[in-house]
Amino acid sequence: MLLKKISITILLMGAYCVHAQNPIIQTSFTADPAPMVHDGTLYLYTTNDEDETVDNFFTMYNWRCYSTTDMVNWTDHGVVASLKDFEWSDITNGAWAPQCIERKGKFYLYCPIHGDGVAVLVSDSPTGPFTDPLGHRLIEGTNNVWHDIDPTVFIDDDGQAYLFWGNPGLYYVKLNEDMISYDRSIGNNGIMAVEMTTEAFGSHEGRDGRMRTTYTEGPWVYKRNDLYYLVYAAAGIPEYIAYSTAPAIEGPWTYQGFIMERAPHLAFTNHPGIIDYKGNSYFFYHSHELSGGEGFKRSVCVEQFEYNPDGSIPLMIPTKHGVAESVSNLNPYNRVEAETIAWSEGLKTKKDDETGIYVTNINNDDYLIVRSVDFNNGAKVFEASVASDSDGREIEIRLNNPDGELIGHLTVGNTGGSKSWEMKSCELKKVTGVHDVCFVFKGQEGNLFNFDWWRFQ
Ligand code: FUB
């Protein structure tokens, strides 16, 4: 009996390691998740905590984007916007929590510049390039640029768009149809301040002993079944996630309580993003686990959940395994970008004009896993686009995990340089059905090679 128990525990531990899915991005530090579904794909906009923290504070210059069609494999689109896109702003560090929305084929990315208010960028594609349509900030207004962070945008059924934001106050404007200006005939030159009552946002005792509402920052506004939801970081610092609901977007809001409590591996900030995709509901947040507990180096995580029958949101437990099941399989017979990753160890991604995004910083024994790969009736050949400046490097192709069954190995060889891309191929043990696939990188020293895309035949 005891033996059975021990082997079950070992089995579970094995499964746990293999399917570790949170945080969902391991190649950069990402925070402040903002999911958006467009044309069957879920795009995830994030902030980007730099690898090197300056002056023990948030060090954030860029906004990044990732996408998925299965909720387990995430394709890295790199930096899609940066503080440099706002020529009028002198701020060089402060690319805080954004949100993107589509309207009439244009994508509007609302970007808070910490210390310089909320700005907007526009693009014809969800992954950019984004440009600044205004040449000045969008929100002119609360006379306190610290308040003007964390925009969340929402288009109601009647077509009226709203932009909410703020820490520790909560404000909103009614955006005009162009999405880059707002109705200035209401409130304070267009800006409405939400009444911060305890009925609306609950109450808690701050660190200074004063009572206040739990609302802190990071609002996320949406509507479901005629009920308006406002989810936010609460009772900071450390922050929990709480939410309020209302019968109308203007309120009155009613406090509904915490939905993610503090946990040791969560950072001192947290930030919600909620979305439905392919019939499931997902809750995005961030933790500091990947950096080993550094609050200025956070990483986005996701949990699947179900609303309670009365529409309330259940308590979210931050897990290691995250999303257990993919919502669709990956077709390995189409070109797959190497930066499509379910889990990786040791890798980074880079972007250049010629190649786009590729996987780099590859050292001996680093690996990447792609999940739910559907080989169907069988793959016999593996092809990959790689660039290397020496011989003696290879990719082991294994099933499931770095120690899984070896089905082939690709000799990378010297292609003439780390930007000289060549398509290499190797034969495989025949593999059929659906598997997770693990590419394990082998070679003697340093940065072994770069990896752009792969495909099975
Ligand atoms: O990431 C910088 C700030 O930390 C965000 O704007 C807040 O929501 C908090 O996550």
CSV table of C-alpha atoms and ligand atoms in Angstrom, one decimal:
chain,number,residue,atom,x,y,z
A,1,MET,CA,0.0,0.0,0.0
A,2,LEU,CA,2.8,2.4,1.1
A,3,LEU,CA,4.8,1.4,-2.0
A,4,LYS,CA,1.7,2.1,-4.2
A,5,LYS,CA,1.3,5.5,-2.5
A,6,ILE,CA,5.0,6.4,-3.1
A,7,SER,CA,4.9,5.4,-6.7
A,8,ILE,CA,1.7,7.4,-7.3
A,9,THR,CA,3.5,10.4,-5.7
A,10,ILE,CA,6.5,10.0,-7.9
A,11,LEU,CA,4.3,9.6,-10.9
A,12,LEU,CA,2.4,12.8,-10.0
A,13,MET,CA,5.7,14.7,-9.5
A,14,GLY,CA,6.9,13.5,-12.9
A,15,ALA,CA,3.7,14.7,-14.5
A,16,TYR,CA,4.0,18.0,-12.6
A,17,CYS,CA,7.5,18.7,-13.9
A,18,VAL,CA,6.6,17.7,-17.5
A,19,HIS,CA,3.5,19.8,-17.7
A,20,ALA,CA,4.7,22.9,-15.8
A,21,GLN,CA,3.0,25.5,-17.8
A,22,ASN,CA,3.1,28.5,-15.4
A,23,PRO,CA,4.5,31.0,-16.0
A,24,ILE,CA,3.5,30.7,-19.6
A,25,ILE,CA,6.5,32.7,-21.0
A,26,GLN,CA,10.0,31.7,-19.9
A,27,THR,CA,12.2,33.6,-22.4
A,28,SER,CA,11.5,37.1,-21.0
A,29,PHE,CA,10.0,38.5,-17.8
A,30,THR,CA,6.5,39.6,-18.6
A,31,ALA,CA,3.8,41.2,-16.4
A,32,ASP,CA,0.4,42.9,-16.5
A,33,PRO,CA,-1.3,40.5,-19.0
A,34,ALA,CA,-4.0,41.9,-21.4
A,35,PRO,CA,-5.6,39.1,-23.5
A,36,MET,CA,-7.5,39.9,-26.7
A,37,VAL,CA,-9.2,37.5,-29.1
A,38,HIS,CA,-9.1,38.3,-32.8
A,39,ASP,CA,-9.9,36.1,-35.7
A,40,GLY,CA,-9.6,32.8,-33.8
A,41,THR,CA,-6.3,33.7,-32.1
A,42,LEU,CA,-5.8,34.8,-28.6
A,43,TYR,CA,-3.2,37.6,-28.4
A,44,LEU,CA,-1.6,38.4,-25.1
A,45,TYR,CA,-0.1,41.9,-24.6
A,46,THR,CA,2.3,42.2,-21.7
A,47,THR,CA,4.7,44.6,-20.1
A,48,ASN,CA,8.3,43.6,-20.1
A,49,ASP,CA,10.4,43.6,-16.9
A,50,GLU,CA,14.0,44.0,-18.0
A,51,ASP,CA,16.5,41.3,-17.1
A,52,GLU,CA,18.5,44.0,-15.4
A,53,THR,CA,16.6,45.9,-12.7
A,54,VAL,CA,17.8,49.5,-12.4
A,55,ASP,CA,17.6,51.4,-9.0
A,56,ASN,CA,15.6,48.6,-7.4
A,57,PHE,CA,12.4,49.7,-9.2
A,58,PHE,CA,10.2,48.7,-12.1
A,59,THR,CA,12.5,48.7,-15.2
A,60,MET,CA,10.2,48.6,-18.2
A,61,TYR,CA,10.9,50.1,-21.6
A,62,ASN,CA,8.8,48.0,-24.0
A,63,TRP,CA,5.5,46.2,-24.5
A,64,ARG,CA,5.5,42.7,-25.9
A,65,CYS,CA,2.9,40.4,-27.6
A,66,TYR,CA,2.4,36.6,-27.7
A,67,SER,CA,-0.3,34.6,-29.3
A,68,THR,CA,-1.8,31.1,-29.1
A,69,THR,CA,-4.5,29.1,-30.8
A,70,ASP,CA,-4.4,26.2,-28.3
A,71,MET,CA,-3.7,27.9,-24.9
A,72,VAL,CA,-0.6,25.8,-24.3
A,73,ASN,CA,1.9,26.8,-27.0
A,74,TRP,CA,2.7,30.5,-27.1
A,75,THR,CA,4.2,32.3,-30.2
A,76,ASP,CA,6.5,35.2,-29.3
A,77,HIS,CA,5.9,38.3,-31.5
A,78,GLY,CA,8.6,40.2,-29.6
A,79,VAL,CA,8.5,43.8,-28.6
A,80,VAL,CA,5.6,45.4,-30.5
A,81,ALA,CA,5.7,48.9,-29.0
A,82,SER,CA,8.1,50.9,-26.9
A,83,LEU,CA,8.4,54.2,-25.0
A,84,LYS,CA,10.5,55.3,-28.1
A,85,ASP,CA,7.2,55.3,-30.1
A,86,PHE,CA,6.1,58.4,-28.2
A,87,GLU,CA,8.5,61.1,-29.4
A,88,TRP,CA,6.9,63.8,-27.3
A,89,SER,CA,7.6,62.0,-24.0
A,90,ASP,CA,10.9,62.4,-22.1
A,91,ILE,CA,10.2,59.3,-20.0
A,92,THR,CA,12.7,56.5,-20.7
A,93,ASN,CA,11.5,54.0,-18.1
A,94,GLY,CA,7.8,53.5,-17.4
A,95,ALA,CA,6.1,51.2,-20.1
A,96,TRP,CA,3.4,50.0,-17.7
A,97,ALA,CA,0.3,47.9,-18.1
A,98,PRO,CA,-1.4,48.3,-21.5
A,99,GLN,CA,-4.5,46.9,-23.3
A,100,CYS,CA,-5.2,46.4,-26.9
A,101,ILE,CA,-8.6,46.4,-28.7
A,102,GLU,CA,-9.8,46.1,-32.3
A,103,ARG,CA,-12.3,48.4,-33.9
A,104,LYS,CA,-13.1,48.4,-37.6
A,105,GLY,CA,-9.9,46.6,-38.6
A,106,LYS,CA,-7.6,48.9,-36.6
A,107,PHE,CA,-5.9,47.8,-33.3
A,108,TYR,CA,-5.6,50.4,-30.6
A,109,LEU,CA,-3.0,49.8,-27.9
A,110,TYR,CA,-3.6,52.0,-24.8
A,111,CYS,CA,-0.2,52.5,-23.1
A,112,PRO,CA,0.4,54.1,-19.7
A,113,ILE,CA,3.7,55.9,-19.6
A,114,HIS,CA,4.4,56.0,-15.9
A,115,GLY,CA,4.9,59.7,-15.0
A,116,ASP,CA,3.4,60.9,-18.3
A,117,GLY,CA,-0.2,59.7,-18.4
A,118,VAL,CA,-2.0,57.4,-20.8
A,119,ALA,CA,-1.2,57.4,-24.5
A,120,VAL,CA,-2.5,55.4,-27.5
A,121,LEU,CA,-0.9,53.7,-30.5
A,122,VAL,CA,-2.6,52.3,-33.6
A,123,SER,CA,-1.8,49.5,-36.1
A,124,ASP,CA,-3.4,47.6,-38.9
A,125,SER,CA,-2.3,44.3,-37.3
A,126,PRO,CA,-2.5,43.0,-33.8
A,127,THR,CA,1.3,42.5,-33.7
A,128,GLY,CA,2.1,45.9,-35.1
A,129,PRO,CA,3.9,48.0,-36.2
A,130,PHE,CA,2.1,50.5,-34.0
A,131,THR,CA,2.4,54.2,-34.6
A,132,ASP,CA,1.4,57.2,-32.5
A,133,PRO,CA,-1.7,58.9,-34.1
A,134,LEU,CA,-1.8,61.9,-31.8
A,135,GLY,CA,1.7,63.1,-31.1
A,136,HIS,CA,0.6,63.8,-27.5
A,137,ARG,CA,-0.9,61.8,-24.6
A,138,LEU,CA,-4.5,60.7,-24.8
A,139,ILE,CA,-5.6,61.4,-21.3
A,140,GLU,CA,-5.1,65.0,-20.3
A,141,GLY,CA,-6.3,65.2,-16.9
A,142,THR,CA,-6.3,64.1,-13.4
A,143,ASN,CA,-3.5,66.5,-12.6
A,144,ASN,CA,-1.6,63.6,-11.1
A,145,VAL,CA,0.2,61.4,-13.6
A,146,TRP,CA,0.8,58.8,-11.0
A,147,HIS,CA,-3.0,58.2,-11.0
A,148,ASP,CA,-3.0,57.9,-14.8
A,149,ILE,CA,-1.8,54.2,-15.2
A,150,ASP,CA,-3.3,50.9,-16.1
A,151,PRO,CA,-5.9,51.6,-18.9
A,152,THR,CA,-8.5,49.1,-19.6
A,153,VAL,CA,-10.7,49.5,-22.7
A,154,PHE,CA,-14.2,48.0,-23.4
A,155,ILE,CA,-16.7,48.5,-26.2
A,156,ASP,CA,-20.3,48.1,-25.1
A,157,ASP,CA,-23.1,46.4,-27.2
A,158,ASP,CA,-24.3,49.8,-28.4
A,159,GLY,CA,-20.8,50.6,-29.8
A,160,GLN,CA,-19.9,53.1,-27.1
A,161,ALA,CA,-16.2,52.5,-26.0
A,162,TYR,CA,-15.0,53.3,-22.5
A,163,LEU,CA,-11.4,53.6,-21.2
A,164,PHE,CA,-11.0,53.1,-17.4
A,165,TRP,CA,-7.7,53.6,-15.6
A,166,GLY,CA,-6.2,54.7,-12.3
A,167,ASN,CA,-4.3,54.1,-9.1
A,168,PRO,CA,-5.5,54.7,-6.4
A,169,GLY,CA,-8.5,56.5,-7.9
A,170,LEU,CA,-10.6,55.1,-10.7
A,171,TYR,CA,-11.5,57.2,-13.7
A,172,TYR,CA,-13.1,56.7,-17.1
A,173,VAL,CA,-13.8,58.5,-20.4
A,174,LYS,CA,-16.2,57.8,-23.1
A,175,LEU,CA,-14.1,57.3,-26.2
A,176,ASN,CA,-15.3,58.7,-29.5
A,177,GLU,CA,-15.7,56.3,-32.4
A,178,ASP,CA,-12.1,57.1,-33.6
A,179,MET,CA,-10.9,55.5,-30.3
A,180,ILE,CA,-8.2,58.2,-30.0
A,181,SER,CA,-10.3,61.0,-28.6
A,182,TYR,CA,-13.1,61.3,-26.0
A,183,ASP,CA,-16.3,63.0,-25.3
A,184,ARG,CA,-15.2,66.2,-23.3
A,185,SER,CA,-18.8,67.3,-22.7
A,186,ILE,CA,-19.2,65.2,-19.5
A,187,GLY,CA,-17.4,65.1,-16.1
A,188,ASN,CA,-14.2,67.1,-15.7
A,189,ASN,CA,-13.4,68.0,-19.3
A,190,GLY,CA,-14.5,64.4,-20.2
A,191,ILE,CA,-13.0,62.6,-17.2
A,192,MET,CA,-15.4,60.9,-14.9
A,193,ALA,CA,-14.2,59.8,-11.4
A,194,VAL,CA,-15.8,56.6,-10.1
A,195,GLU,CA,-17.1,57.1,-6.5
A,196,MET,CA,-14.8,55.1,-4.3
A,197,THR,CA,-17.3,53.8,-1.7
A,198,THR,CA,-16.9,50.7,0.4
A,199,GLU,CA,-20.2,49.3,-1.1
A,200,ALA,CA,-18.5,49.5,-4.5
A,201,PHE,CA,-15.0,48.3,-3.5
A,202,GLY,CA,-15.0,46.9,0.0
A,203,SER,CA,-12.7,48.1,2.7
A,204,HIS,CA,-9.4,47.2,4.3
A,205,GLU,CA,-6.9,48.7,6.6
A,206,GLY,CA,-3.9,50.2,4.8
A,207,ARG,CA,-0.3,49.8,6.0
A,208,ASP,CA,-0.7,53.2,7.7
A,209,GLY,CA,-3.6,52.0,9.8
A,210,ARG,CA,-6.1,54.1,7.8
A,211,MET,CA,-9.2,52.4,6.4
A,212,ARG,CA,-9.7,52.6,2.6
A,213,THR,CA,-11.5,50.8,-0.2
A,214,THR,CA,-9.7,47.7,-1.5
A,215,TYR,CA,-9.3,49.1,-5.1
A,216,THR,CA,-5.7,49.7,-5.8
A,217,GLU,CA,-4.9,49.5,-9.6
A,218,GLY,CA,-5.0,47.3,-12.7
A,219,PRO,CA,-8.7,47.5,-13.6
A,220,TRP,CA,-10.1,45.0,-16.2
A,221,VAL,CA,-13.6,45.8,-17.4
A,222,TYR,CA,-15.9,43.6,-19.4
A,223,LYS,CA,-19.5,42.5,-19.7
A,224,ARG,CA,-21.0,39.0,-19.4
A,225,ASN,CA,-24.7,38.1,-19.6
A,226,ASP,CA,-25.7,41.8,-19.1
A,227,LEU,CA,-23.6,42.1,-16.0
A,228,TYR,CA,-20.6,44.5,-16.0
A,229,TYR,CA,-17.4,43.2,-14.3
A,230,LEU,CA,-14.6,45.3,-12.9
A,231,VAL,CA,-11.7,43.1,-11.8
A,232,TYR,CA,-8.7,44.8,-10.1
A,233,ALA,CA,-5.6,44.5,-8.0
A,234,ALA,CA,-6.7,45.2,-4.4
A,235,ALA,CA,-5.6,45.9,-0.9
A,236,GLY,CA,-2.0,46.5,-2.0
A,237,ILE,CA,0.8,46.0,-1.2
A,238,PRO,CA,1.0,43.0,-1.4
A,239,GLU,CA,-1.9,43.0,-3.9
A,240,TYR,CA,-4.8,40.5,-4.1
A,241,ILE,CA,-7.2,40.4,-7.0
A,242,ALA,CA,-10.8,41.4,-6.2
A,243,TYR,CA,-13.8,42.3,-8.3
A,244,SER,CA,-17.0,44.3,-8.3
A,245,THR,CA,-20.1,44.1,-10.6
A,246,ALA,CA,-22.7,46.6,-11.8
A,247,PRO,CA,-25.9,46.6,-13.8
A,248,ALA,CA,-24.5,49.5,-16.0
A,249,ILE,CA,-21.0,50.5,-17.0
A,250,GLU,CA,-21.4,53.8,-15.1
A,251,GLY,CA,-22.3,51.8,-11.9
A,252,PRO,CA,-23.3,51.6,-9.2
A,253,TRP,CA,-20.6,48.9,-8.5
A,254,THR,CA,-21.0,46.3,-5.8
A,255,TYR,CA,-18.0,44.8,-4.2
A,256,GLN,CA,-17.9,41.0,-4.7
A,257,GLY,CA,-14.7,40.1,-2.8
A,258,PHE,CA,-11.3,38.6,-3.5
A,259,ILE,CA,-10.8,36.1,-6.3
A,260,MET,CA,-7.0,35.5,-6.0
A,261,GLU,CA,-5.4,35.7,-2.6
A,262,ARG,CA,-1.8,36.4,-1.8
A,263,ALA,CA,0.5,33.4,-2.2
A,264,PRO,CA,4.3,33.0,-1.5
A,265,HIS,CA,5.1,32.7,-5.3
A,266,LEU,CA,3.0,35.8,-6.3
A,267,ALA,CA,4.7,39.1,-6.6
A,268,PHE,CA,3.9,42.2,-4.4
A,269,THR,CA,1.9,43.4,-7.4
A,270,ASN,CA,-0.7,41.4,-9.2
A,271,HIS,CA,-2.7,42.3,-12.3
A,272,PRO,CA,-5.8,40.6,-13.8
A,273,GLY,CA,-6.9,39.9,-17.4
A,274,ILE,CA,-10.0,37.7,-18.0
A,275,ILE,CA,-11.2,36.4,-21.4
A,276,ASP,CA,-13.3,33.6,-22.9
A,277,TYR,CA,-11.7,31.7,-25.7
A,278,LYS,CA,-12.9,28.6,-27.6
A,279,GLY,CA,-15.6,27.9,-25.1
A,280,ASN,CA,-13.5,28.3,-21.9
A,281,SER,CA,-12.8,31.1,-19.5
A,282,TYR,CA,-9.3,32.1,-18.6
A,283,PHE,CA,-7.8,34.2,-15.8
A,284,PHE,CA,-4.4,35.8,-16.4
A,285,TYR,CA,-2.2,37.2,-13.7
A,286,HIS,CA,1.5,37.4,-12.8
A,287,SER,CA,3.9,35.8,-10.3
A,288,HIS,CA,7.5,36.2,-9.4
A,289,GLU,CA,8.4,32.6,-9.4
A,290,LEU,CA,10.6,32.5,-12.5
A,291,SER,CA,13.0,35.1,-11.1
A,292,GLY,CA,13.0,33.3,-7.7
A,293,GLY,CA,11.0,36.0,-5.9
A,294,GLU,CA,12.1,39.3,-7.5
A,295,GLY,CA,9.1,41.6,-7.5
A,296,PHE,CA,10.5,43.7,-10.4
A,297,LYS,CA,10.9,40.5,-12.5
A,298,ARG,CA,7.5,39.1,-13.0
A,299,SER,CA,6.0,36.5,-15.3
A,300,VAL,CA,2.5,36.0,-16.7
A,301,CYS,CA,0.5,32.9,-15.7
A,302,VAL,CA,-3.0,31.7,-16.6
A,303,GLU,CA,-5.7,29.5,-15.0
A,304,GLN,CA,-8.8,28.1,-16.7
A,305,PHE,CA,-12.0,28.6,-14.6
A,306,GLU,CA,-15.8,28.3,-14.8
A,307,TYR,CA,-18.1,31.0,-13.6
A,308,ASN,CA,-20.5,30.0,-10.9
A,309,PRO,CA,-24.1,29.5,-12.1
A,310,ASP,CA,-25.0,33.0,-10.6
A,311,GLY,CA,-22.3,34.6,-12.6
A,312,SER,CA,-19.9,35.1,-9.7
A,313,ILE,CA,-16.2,34.4,-10.2
A,314,PRO,CA,-14.7,31.5,-8.2
A,315,LEU,CA,-11.6,31.8,-6.0
A,316,MET,CA,-8.6,31.3,-8.3
A,317,ILE,CA,-5.8,29.1,-7.0
A,318,PRO,CA,-2.5,30.0,-8.7
A,319,THR,CA,-1.1,26.7,-9.9
A,320,LYS,CA,2.1,25.4,-11.5
A,321,HIS,CA,0.4,23.4,-14.1
A,322,GLY,CA,-1.9,26.2,-15.4
A,323,VAL,CA,-4.0,25.1,-18.4
A,324,ALA,CA,-4.0,21.3,-18.3
A,325,GLU,CA,-5.5,20.6,-21.7
A,326,SER,CA,-4.8,22.3,-25.1
A,327,VAL,CA,-8.0,23.4,-26.9
A,328,SER,CA,-6.6,22.3,-30.3
A,329,ASN,CA,-3.6,20.3,-31.6
A,330,LEU,CA,-0.6,21.8,-33.3
A,331,ASN,CA,0.0,20.8,-37.0
A,332,PRO,CA,3.7,19.9,-37.3
A,333,TYR,CA,3.5,19.6,-41.1
A,334,ASN,CA,3.1,23.4,-41.5
A,335,ARG,CA,6.1,25.6,-40.7
A,336,VAL,CA,6.2,26.3,-37.0
A,337,GLU,CA,8.1,29.2,-35.7
A,338,ALA,CA,10.8,28.1,-33.2
A,339,GLU,CA,9.6,30.8,-30.8
A,340,THR,CA,6.3,28.8,-30.4
A,341,ILE,CA,6.9,27.4,-27.0
A,342,ALA,CA,4.9,25.6,-24.3
A,343,TRP,CA,7.9,25.4,-21.9
A,344,SER,CA,11.6,26.2,-22.3
A,345,GLU,CA,14.8,26.2,-20.2
A,346,GLY,CA,17.6,28.7,-20.7
A,347,LEU,CA,16.4,30.2,-24.0
A,348,LYS,CA,15.9,33.8,-25.2
A,349,THR,CA,14.3,35.2,-28.3
A,350,LYS,CA,15.5,38.0,-30.6
A,351,LYS,CA,14.1,39.9,-33.5
A,352,ASP,CA,15.7,41.3,-36.6
A,353,ASP,CA,14.3,42.9,-39.7
A,354,GLU,CA,15.4,40.0,-42.0
A,355,THR,CA,14.4,37.0,-39.9
A,356,GLY,CA,11.8,38.3,-37.6
A,357,ILE,CA,11.8,36.5,-34.2
A,358,TYR,CA,14.1,33.5,-33.6
A,359,VAL,CA,15.3,31.5,-30.7
A,360,THR,CA,18.8,32.2,-29.4
A,361,ASN,CA,21.0,32.0,-26.3
A,362,ILE,CA,21.0,28.2,-26.8
A,363,ASN,CA,23.4,26.4,-24.5
A,364,ASN,CA,24.1,22.7,-24.1
A,365,ASP,CA,21.1,20.8,-22.6
A,366,ASP,CA,18.7,23.8,-23.0
A,367,TYR,CA,15.4,22.6,-24.4
A,368,LEU,CA,12.0,23.7,-25.6
A,369,ILE,CA,8.7,21.7,-25.5
A,370,VAL,CA,5.8,22.1,-27.8
A,371,ARG,CA,2.6,20.4,-26.7
A,372,SER,CA,-0.2,18.5,-28.4
A,373,VAL,CA,1.6,17.9,-31.7
A,374,ASP,CA,-0.6,15.9,-33.9
A,375,PHE,CA,1.6,13.6,-36.1
A,376,ASN,CA,-1.5,11.9,-37.5
A,377,ASN,CA,-0.5,8.9,-39.6
A,378,GLY,CA,3.2,9.5,-39.2
A,379,ALA,CA,6.2,11.8,-39.6
A,380,LYS,CA,9.5,10.5,-41.1
A,381,VAL,CA,11.6,13.6,-41.5
A,382,PHE,CA,12.4,16.7,-39.4
A,383,GLU,CA,13.4,20.0,-41.0
A,384,ALA,CA,14.7,23.1,-39.2
A,385,SER,CA,16.1,26.5,-40.2
A,386,VAL,CA,19.2,27.1,-38.1
A,387,ALA,CA,22.3,29.4,-38.2
A,388,SER,CA,25.6,28.4,-36.6
A,389,ASP,CA,29.2,29.4,-36.7
A,390,SER,CA,30.8,26.1,-35.8
A,391,ASP,CA,30.4,22.3,-36.1
A,392,GLY,CA,29.4,19.9,-33.4
A,393,ARG,CA,26.0,21.2,-32.5
A,394,GLU,CA,22.7,19.2,-32.8
A,395,ILE,CA,19.1,19.1,-31.9
A,396,GLU,CA,17.8,15.9,-30.3
A,397,ILE,CA,14.1,15.3,-31.1
A,398,ARG,CA,12.4,13.6,-28.2
A,399,LEU,CA,8.8,12.8,-27.2
A,400,ASN,CA,7.3,14.5,-24.2
A,401,ASN,CA,10.3,15.7,-22.2
A,402,PRO,CA,14.1,16.1,-22.2
A,403,ASP,CA,14.5,12.4,-21.1
A,404,GLY,CA,11.7,11.1,-23.4
A,405,GLU,CA,12.1,8.7,-26.3
A,406,LEU,CA,14.7,9.9,-28.8
A,407,ILE,CA,13.1,9.9,-32.3
A,408,GLY,CA,15.9,11.6,-34.2
A,409,HIS,CA,18.7,14.0,-34.1
A,410,LEU,CA,19.5,16.9,-36.4
A,411,THR,CA,23.1,17.8,-37.1
A,412,VAL,CA,23.2,21.6,-37.2
A,413,GLY,CA,26.8,21.9,-38.5
A,414,ASN,CA,28.5,25.2,-39.4
A,415,THR,CA,26.2,27.3,-41.7
A,416,GLY,CA,28.8,30.1,-41.9
A,417,GLY,CA,27.6,32.3,-39.1
A,418,SER,CA,25.0,33.0,-36.5
A,419,LYS,CA,22.8,34.9,-39.1
A,420,SER,CA,23.5,32.5,-42.0
A,421,TRP,CA,20.3,30.5,-42.1
A,422,GLU,CA,20.2,27.1,-43.6
A,423,MET,CA,17.5,24.5,-43.8
A,424,LYS,CA,18.7,21.2,-42.3
A,425,SER,CA,16.9,17.9,-42.1
A,426,CYS,CA,17.1,14.4,-40.6
A,427,GLU,CA,15.3,11.1,-40.7
A,428,LEU,CA,13.1,10.1,-37.8
A,429,LYS,CA,11.8,7.0,-36.1
A,430,LYS,CA,8.2,6.9,-37.4
A,431,VAL,CA,5.9,8.6,-35.0
A,432,THR,CA,2.1,8.7,-35.1
A,433,GLY,CA,-0.7,10.3,-33.0
A,434,VAL,CA,-0.6,13.2,-30.6
A,435,HIS,CA,2.5,13.9,-28.5
A,436,ASP,CA,4.4,16.6,-26.8
A,437,VAL,CA,7.7,17.2,-28.5
A,438,CYS,CA,10.9,18.2,-26.9
A,439,PHE,CA,13.9,19.7,-28.7
A,440,VAL,CA,17.0,19.3,-26.7
A,441,PHE,CA,20.0,21.3,-27.8
A,442,LYS,CA,23.5,19.8,-27.7
A,443,GLY,CA,27.0,21.2,-28.2
A,444,GLN,CA,30.3,21.9,-26.5
A,445,GLU,CA,30.4,25.6,-25.5
A,446,GLY,CA,28.5,28.8,-25.3
A,447,ASN,CA,25.8,30.1,-27.6
A,448,LEU,CA,25.4,27.1,-29.8
A,449,PHE,CA,23.3,28.3,-32.7
A,450,ASN,CA,20.1,30.2,-33.6
A,451,PHE,CA,16.8,28.5,-34.4
A,452,ASP,CA,14.2,30.1,-36.6
A,453,TRP,CA,11.6,27.5,-37.6
A,454,TRP,CA,10.9,23.8,-37.9
A,455,ARG,CA,8.5,21.4,-39.7
A,456,PHE,CA,8.0,17.6,-39.9
A,457,GLN,CA,7.4,15.7,-43.2
B,1,FUB,O1,3.9,46.8,-14.0
B,1,FUB,C1,3.9,48.1,-13.5
B,1,FUB,C2,2.7,48.3,-12.6
B,1,FUB,O2,2.7,47.3,-11.6
B,1,FUB,C3,1.4,48.1,-13.3
B,1,FUB,O3,1.0,49.2,-14.0
B,1,FUB,C4,0.5,47.8,-12.1
B,1,FUB,O4,-0.7,47.3,-12.5
B,1,FUB,C5,1.4,46.8,-11.4
B,1,FUB,O5,1.3,45.5,-11.9
